[in-house]
Amino acid sequence: MLKFTRRHMLTGLLAATTAFGFAAVPGFADDRNSVKIGYAVSKSGANATGAGITTIPNYKLWIKGVNASGGLELPDGTRLLIEVVEYDDRSQTEEVVRAIQRLATKDKVDLILPPWGTGFNLAIAPLMDKFDYPHLAVTAVTDKAPEFAKRWDKSFWFLGGGSDYAEALADVLGASRDAGKINNKVAMISVADGFGIDLVNAARPALEEKGFELAYDVSYPLGTSDFAAIVNDAQSSGADSFVAFSYPPGTFGVTKQAQVAGYNPKVFYTGVGGAFPVFKKISGGQQEGVMGIGGVQSGSEAIQEYFANHTDVIGNPPDSWASAVTYTSLQILQEAIRRVGLDREAIAEEIASGEFETIMGKVSLENNQLRSLWWAGQWQGATFAAIAPADSNGAVAPVIPKPAWR
Amino acid sequence: MLVSNLLFGLVLGGTYALVALGLSMQYGISRIMNLAHGEFMIAAAFCAYILFDYANLSPLVTLFIAPVIGFGVSWLIYTVMMHPLVKRAASRGQLEADSILATFGLLFVLQGVMLVVFGSDFTSYSYLNTPVNIFGVIIAASRVIALVLSLTLGGGLYFLITHTRWGATLRAVAFSPESAPLVGIEVDKVARTAFAIGGALAASGGVLVSMFVTFSAAGGVVFTMKALIIVIMGGVGNLMGALVAGLTLGVIETFVTSYVDPGLSLASTYLLFIIVLLWRPQGLFGSARS
């Protein structure tokens, strides 16, 4: 992006920009030859890792695919290439808000794709509503999604809430306990940050309702790198199930520590990061049987094709939680444009009410939320296969006990 | 239980001390508060990762390569970037302020370059993540190596600084850069060497830490923060102080994790930090200065 600073202006560029400025203004609706799509994501700072795994690769993959096929198709069959306006929010909420304002008022983009992360999506939701852009809040996990969807009628929530994941886990554990595979005790750790707190607060009542005893239940601060003492205490708690509502560094740290300590609970469940492709490397190829958030329908051809395509274009496979959902949201957007054109009001209406063929199968939103999601998965062979909800089409049965670390 | 927690704590503390040694050297002697310290470590970590993953080179070999590069790069950075600041600084305070701003910029440059080169993904590999049994306590071999190395490097450098002529010049520059030239010490040269040694220490710390910690291009600030606390707590420029402060923090964090609540482990670090600052503002091993 070219950005003109005051100094440029002063040094006489002002005249030049005014003179050439007219040529740069996008044409009017009738003679347009591209669709301007803008987004602000964390390309640097603390959120760069999350955005760099889930959000940015899927935007790139989708845009590349669409443009390679001639562009976005409109109802009359014409195609328009996507022109991208991209900003780095540097992992700061005030930056993302400023960028959205700029995209809407200065760049006057046709559509805005969401940033990465729950907090960032919540931060821009009122703005997206104010400027009348459909808001596909994909990487936002919140139990308040129904409320938000009502408040901002063009906002769409794609990743469920903390209680969905926690209750699904309780279901998986409950069924295994009833089948006599695990005992009644659970050792649970959680990161003391938004996501960890949300999940653990939902998991406590859900597990207790299933009759589980929380033999070990502690939270640890964000940034903890050493899990020796925690794993040691979890090990001596006598629980067959170990649950960590963790962020990637914690997920990886606790996995490595469990391997060193020879801690082999029958269920080993980790939070964000367990479904990342890098997890295989981190566990030294011993990911088999590790459970976690998310999951993909391992038997689906569309998913396999998506994984292959992603690997081909981006250089590495997608994560098995929010990546496929992100791509799905883009497919929904693309199809909605094909059906109703570029009118934002109409797009939002179509997304809310239509049914779409995506890599996750046929999906439609309920009250502006995607609910046909996978809440828990498990590494089985090369894939992080979906295990919950168990009654959904394509779910596999969990393998319990997990094979011991070598 | 007590033995295992003590050992876990010492091993964690060894890592902390390792992270802090380089910064202690740079801030204590060259008077440059290098906020890009963590980025140096991350760069070394990536170096170890790349060599391990693509050339199948053991990080223990990289441990001898990376510090050399770290030394060279830091030398260059001091010459090109810090030297003008040192030259124009009217006082020690001004140099500190200027160097903080300059290295703050350097932080973003290094981070940006690494983000472009390596991407933003979490990076991790497993090396020597094998259990070692010490007094019946099972610890990862890589972490034990980190502890041993931090003790060797920290203790060794401390000995050199306190017992050799070369060390005396370093101390002279650290203690009184204004008077050191009076006895024929080239302050600028000594400061540059100390800064470069700090860079080498940061690099070796990065290589070791990469064996067991997940890192990403954007994650350097975590190391810098920890190092800052330890350096201030141990006493500016005192390597033994950094070593002791690092080990203490590790042991206290582990004890709080196990006997109180893991959620308070970080709080205990800062509580200890405040107590030390109130009780001995010059740090545990620092000497009182005006």
mmCIF file of C-alpha atoms in Angstrom, chain A residues 43-46 48-49 52-53 216 218-222 225-226 228-230 232-233 248-249 252-253 256-257 259-261 276 278 281-282 316, chain B residues 1 4-5 8 12 49 53 111 115 120-122 124-126 129 131 138-140 143 211-214 216 218 254 257-258 261-263 265-266:
data_model
loop_
_atom_site.group_PDB
_atom_site.id
_atom_site.type_symbol
_atom_site.label_atom_id
_atom_site.label_comp_id
_atom_site.label_asym_id
_atom_site.label_seq_id
_atom_site.Cartn_x
_atom_site.Cartn_y
_atom_site.Cartn_z
ATOM 1 C CA LYS A 43 0.785 -9.694 10.332
ATOM 2 C CA SER A 44 3.063 -8.758 13.211
ATOM 3 C CA GLY A 45 2.865 -8.799 16.997
ATOM 4 C CA ALA A 46 1.404 -11.318 19.407
ATOM 5 C CA ALA A 48 0.631 -12.950 14.089
ATOM 6 C CA THR A 49 0.942 -16.663 14.782
ATOM 7 C CA GLY A 52 -0.660 -16.616 10.083
ATOM 8 C CA ILE A 53 -1.983 -20.141 10.538
ATOM 9 C CA TYR A 216 -6.818 -31.506 39.741
ATOM 10 C CA VAL A 218 -5.677 -25.258 38.198
ATOM 11 C CA SER A 219 -5.111 -22.343 35.890
ATOM 12 C CA TYR A 220 -1.693 -21.086 34.843
ATOM 13 C CA PRO A 221 -0.647 -17.660 33.602
ATOM 14 C CA LEU A 222 -0.236 -16.876 29.934
ATOM 15 C CA SER A 225 6.847 -22.205 29.491
ATOM 16 C CA ASP A 226 7.666 -24.847 32.048
ATOM 17 C CA ALA A 228 7.250 -29.854 34.965
ATOM 18 C CA ALA A 229 5.537 -29.177 38.297
ATOM 19 C CA ILE A 230 2.048 -29.048 36.811
ATOM 20 C CA ASN A 232 3.915 -33.881 38.040
ATOM 21 C CA ASP A 233 0.900 -32.889 40.127
ATOM 22 C CA PRO A 248 -0.420 -23.207 21.347
ATOM 23 C CA PRO A 249 2.775 -22.574 23.355
ATOM 24 C CA PHE A 252 3.210 -27.802 22.952
ATOM 25 C CA GLY A 253 4.963 -27.317 26.282
ATOM 26 C CA LYS A 256 6.627 -32.308 25.558
ATOM 27 C CA GLN A 257 6.658 -32.381 29.348
ATOM 28 C CA GLN A 259 6.450 -37.212 27.138
ATOM 29 C CA VAL A 260 9.512 -36.535 29.256
ATOM 30 C CA ALA A 261 7.737 -37.425 32.479
ATOM 31 C CA PHE A 276 -2.058 -27.610 14.026
ATOM 32 C CA VAL A 278 3.149 -28.631 13.430
ATOM 33 C CA LYS A 281 6.585 -32.517 14.715
ATOM 34 C CA ILE A 282 6.294 -31.250 18.264
ATOM 35 C CA ASN A 316 1.936 -26.358 4.488
ATOM 36 C CA MET B 1 8.111 -33.936 46.365
ATOM 37 C CA SER B 4 11.551 -32.878 42.656
ATOM 38 C CA ASN B 5 10.215 -29.346 42.959
ATOM 39 C CA PHE B 8 12.354 -28.559 38.513
ATOM 40 C CA LEU B 12 13.721 -23.651 35.024
ATOM 41 C CA TYR B 49 15.962 -25.086 13.907
ATOM 42 C CA ASP B 53 15.691 -29.641 10.241
ATOM 43 C CA GLN B 111 10.946 -9.073 13.954
ATOM 44 C CA LEU B 115 8.281 -12.670 9.912
ATOM 45 C CA SER B 120 4.544 -16.303 11.727
ATOM 46 C CA ASP B 121 3.993 -19.969 12.498
ATOM 47 C CA PHE B 122 4.933 -21.496 15.835
ATOM 48 C CA SER B 124 9.334 -26.173 17.552
ATOM 49 C CA TYR B 125 11.362 -29.292 17.239
ATOM 50 C CA SER B 126 12.306 -31.928 19.701
ATOM 51 C CA ASN B 129 13.555 -34.306 24.940
ATOM 52 C CA PRO B 131 14.110 -38.199 30.301
ATOM 53 C CA ILE B 138 12.712 -37.226 35.811
ATOM 54 C CA ILE B 139 13.835 -34.152 33.871
ATOM 55 C CA ALA B 140 14.295 -33.465 30.163
ATOM 56 C CA ARG B 143 16.756 -28.559 30.167
ATOM 57 C CA MET B 211 15.401 -27.268 22.035
ATOM 58 C CA PHE B 212 12.443 -27.212 24.412
ATOM 59 C CA VAL B 213 10.425 -24.020 24.018
ATOM 60 C CA THR B 214 7.975 -23.221 21.249
ATOM 61 C CA SER B 216 7.734 -17.788 16.811
ATOM 62 C CA ALA B 218 6.901 -12.489 17.033
ATOM 63 C CA THR B 254 7.971 -23.865 40.757
ATOM 64 C CA THR B 257 3.039 -23.624 41.174
ATOM 65 C CA SER B 258 3.132 -26.798 43.186
ATOM 66 C CA ASP B 261 -1.432 -22.250 42.806
ATOM 67 C CA PRO B 262 0.017 -22.181 39.296
ATOM 68 C CA GLY B 263 -2.087 -19.100 38.617
ATOM 69 C CA SER B 265 3.432 -18.224 39.720
ATOM 70 C CA LEU B 266 3.806 -15.137 37.568
#
